[in-house]
Each structure stands twice: as structure tokens, then as C-alpha cells.
Amino acid sequence: FDYSKHPSKPAPDGKCRPDLVLKGHNTEGYGLAWSPYMAGQLLSGSDDAQICLWDTQANQSKGNAINAKSIYVEHQSVVEDVA
């Protein structure tokens, strides 16, 4: 994501316009890790005890929303970091 393509101040109307909306977690997230091997692959960990795998280069059939490619649910507690 290229921060130089986005303003440093919010829009006057106060609306957030993200490039992508990643759908999969049920609560706030903590850890993010980009794959060094596969471009656009992202892991995220969250308060919902899940790890989501995203393909940010996937075909976006719902505008800017992307559903998780895989969701791992074996953790019993918060996932604070991924690598």
C-alpha cells in the first residue's frame, strides 16, 4: 500500500475510504505479517482467537471487500502476533 497516494488528513466529510476491507475476523486484530514468498498474501491474528489468511490481489467481486482465503480456528485465546 502506497501511503503517498493518500492524504495525511481525513476527508472533510469524515468518512473513511479504505483501499481494501478484509472480512473474516469478528473482533479487533493485533498481528499482521506479509508473506515474503507470495506477493499479496497477508496473515492476521485477532481477539477472536482466529488467524486469517488473505490474498489481497484476489478478484474483488464486492467492490473493495475481500473475504479471508482461509480461517484457522484452533486457538483457545487471543492471537496477538503472527509470522
PDB file of C-alpha atoms in Angstrom:
ATOM      1  CA  PHE A   1       0.000   0.000   0.000  1.00  0.00           C
ATOM      2  CA  ASP A   2       1.418   3.325  -1.024  1.00  0.00           C
ATOM      3  CA  TYR A   3       0.895   5.922   1.703  1.00  0.00           C
ATOM      4  CA  SER A   4       1.935   8.680  -0.724  1.00  0.00           C
ATOM      5  CA  LYS A   5      -1.345   8.142  -2.617  1.00  0.00           C
ATOM      6  CA  HIS A   6      -3.438   9.014   0.431  1.00  0.00           C
ATOM      7  CA  PRO A   7      -3.925  12.331   2.186  1.00  0.00           C
ATOM      8  CA  SER A   8      -2.348  12.781   5.603  1.00  0.00           C
ATOM      9  CA  LYS A   9      -5.558  14.354   6.933  1.00  0.00           C
ATOM     10  CA  PRO A  10      -9.076  12.877   6.952  1.00  0.00           C
ATOM     11  CA  ALA A  11     -11.586  13.884   4.308  1.00  0.00           C
ATOM     12  CA  PRO A  12     -13.694  16.933   5.235  1.00  0.00           C
ATOM     13  CA  ASP A  13     -16.818  14.747   5.446  1.00  0.00           C
ATOM     14  CA  GLY A  14     -15.049  12.483   7.993  1.00  0.00           C
ATOM     15  CA  LYS A  15     -15.698   9.292   6.001  1.00  0.00           C
ATOM     16  CA  CYS A  16     -13.097   6.555   5.856  1.00  0.00           C
ATOM     17  CA  ARG A  17     -12.417   5.233   2.351  1.00  0.00           C
ATOM     18  CA  PRO A  18     -10.071   2.239   2.654  1.00  0.00           C
ATOM     19  CA  ASP A  19      -8.451   0.636  -0.383  1.00  0.00           C
ATOM     20  CA  LEU A  20      -9.456  -2.805   0.908  1.00  0.00           C
ATOM     21  CA  VAL A  21     -11.834  -4.159   3.532  1.00  0.00           C
ATOM     22  CA  LEU A  22     -10.691  -7.557   4.794  1.00  0.00           C
ATOM     23  CA  LYS A  23     -13.602  -9.669   6.050  1.00  0.00           C
ATOM     24  CA  GLY A  24     -13.077 -12.629   8.352  1.00  0.00           C
ATOM     25  CA  HIS A  25     -12.402 -11.587  11.936  1.00  0.00           C
ATOM     26  CA  ASN A  26     -15.190 -10.975  14.444  1.00  0.00           C
ATOM     27  CA  THR A  27     -13.231  -8.635  16.722  1.00  0.00           C
ATOM     28  CA  GLU A  28     -10.254  -6.303  16.597  1.00  0.00           C
ATOM     29  CA  GLY A  29      -6.917  -7.596  15.355  1.00  0.00           C
ATOM     30  CA  TYR A  30      -3.329  -7.279  16.514  1.00  0.00           C
ATOM     31  CA  GLY A  31      -0.780  -9.122  14.433  1.00  0.00           C
ATOM     32  CA  LEU A  32      -0.121  -8.704  10.715  1.00  0.00           C
ATOM     33  CA  ALA A  33       2.537 -10.390   8.590  1.00  0.00           C
ATOM     34  CA  TRP A  34       3.106 -10.084   4.828  1.00  0.00           C
ATOM     35  CA  SER A  35       4.406 -13.204   3.096  1.00  0.00           C
ATOM     36  CA  PRO A  36       7.974 -12.822   1.859  1.00  0.00           C
ATOM     37  CA  TYR A  37       7.279 -15.608  -0.686  1.00  0.00           C
ATOM     38  CA  MET A  38       3.864 -14.861  -2.179  1.00  0.00           C
ATOM     39  CA  ALA A  39       3.009 -11.300  -3.201  1.00  0.00           C
ATOM     40  CA  GLY A  40      -0.192 -10.007  -1.651  1.00  0.00           C
ATOM     41  CA  GLN A  41      -0.536 -12.786   0.951  1.00  0.00           C
ATOM     42  CA  LEU A  42      -1.257 -11.482   4.463  1.00  0.00           C
ATOM     43  CA  LEU A  43      -1.779 -13.235   7.814  1.00  0.00           C
ATOM     44  CA  SER A  44      -3.669 -11.602  10.661  1.00  0.00           C
ATOM     45  CA  GLY A  45      -4.310 -12.578  14.278  1.00  0.00           C
ATOM     46  CA  SER A  46      -7.160 -11.302  16.398  1.00  0.00           C
ATOM     47  CA  ASP A  47      -9.012 -11.111  19.704  1.00  0.00           C
ATOM     48  CA  ASP A  48     -11.445 -13.699  18.294  1.00  0.00           C
ATOM     49  CA  ALA A  49      -8.712 -16.401  18.610  1.00  0.00           C
ATOM     50  CA  GLN A  50      -8.545 -16.800  14.829  1.00  0.00           C
ATOM     51  CA  ILE A  51      -5.826 -16.457  12.220  1.00  0.00           C
ATOM     52  CA  CYS A  52      -6.946 -15.306   8.777  1.00  0.00           C
ATOM     53  CA  LEU A  53      -5.050 -15.684   5.525  1.00  0.00           C
ATOM     54  CA  TRP A  54      -5.805 -13.038   2.913  1.00  0.00           C
ATOM     55  CA  ASP A  55      -4.972 -12.791  -0.768  1.00  0.00           C
ATOM     56  CA  THR A  56      -5.029  -9.029  -1.267  1.00  0.00           C
ATOM     57  CA  GLN A  57      -4.606  -9.477  -5.004  1.00  0.00           C
ATOM     58  CA  ALA A  58      -7.741 -11.625  -5.302  1.00  0.00           C
ATOM     59  CA  ASN A  59     -10.594 -10.697  -7.589  1.00  0.00           C
ATOM     60  CA  GLN A  60     -12.740  -8.241  -5.650  1.00  0.00           C
ATOM     61  CA  SER A  61     -16.299  -9.201  -6.550  1.00  0.00           C
ATOM     62  CA  LYS A  62     -17.834  -6.973  -3.845  1.00  0.00           C
ATOM     63  CA  GLY A  63     -16.119  -3.671  -4.529  1.00  0.00           C
ATOM     64  CA  ASN A  64     -13.173  -3.309  -2.185  1.00  0.00           C
ATOM     65  CA  ALA A  65     -14.142  -6.184   0.182  1.00  0.00           C
ATOM     66  CA  ILE A  66     -12.140  -9.414   0.284  1.00  0.00           C
ATOM     67  CA  ASN A  67     -13.136 -12.474   2.301  1.00  0.00           C
ATOM     68  CA  ALA A  68     -10.394 -14.428   4.049  1.00  0.00           C
ATOM     69  CA  LYS A  69      -8.915 -17.167   1.888  1.00  0.00           C
ATOM     70  CA  SER A  70      -8.560 -19.397   4.982  1.00  0.00           C
ATOM     71  CA  ILE A  71      -9.565 -19.028   8.632  1.00  0.00           C
ATOM     72  CA  TYR A  72      -7.742 -21.059  11.291  1.00  0.00           C
ATOM     73  CA  VAL A  73      -9.760 -21.509  14.495  1.00  0.00           C
ATOM     74  CA  GLU A  74      -7.732 -23.898  16.689  1.00  0.00           C
ATOM     75  CA  HIS A  75      -6.510 -21.281  19.178  1.00  0.00           C
ATOM     76  CA  GLN A  76      -8.219 -21.044  22.554  1.00  0.00           C
ATOM     77  CA  SER A  77      -7.168 -17.457  23.273  1.00  0.00           C
ATOM     78  CA  VAL A  78      -6.228 -14.167  21.658  1.00  0.00           C
ATOM     79  CA  VAL A  79      -3.754 -14.366  18.757  1.00  0.00           C
ATOM     80  CA  GLU A  80      -1.538 -11.339  19.344  1.00  0.00           C
ATOM     81  CA  ASP A  81       1.145 -11.993  16.748  1.00  0.00           C
ATOM     82  CA  VAL A  82       1.717 -13.946  13.535  1.00  0.00           C
ATOM     83  CA  ALA A  83       4.783 -14.545  11.389  1.00  0.00           C
TER      84      ALA A  83
END
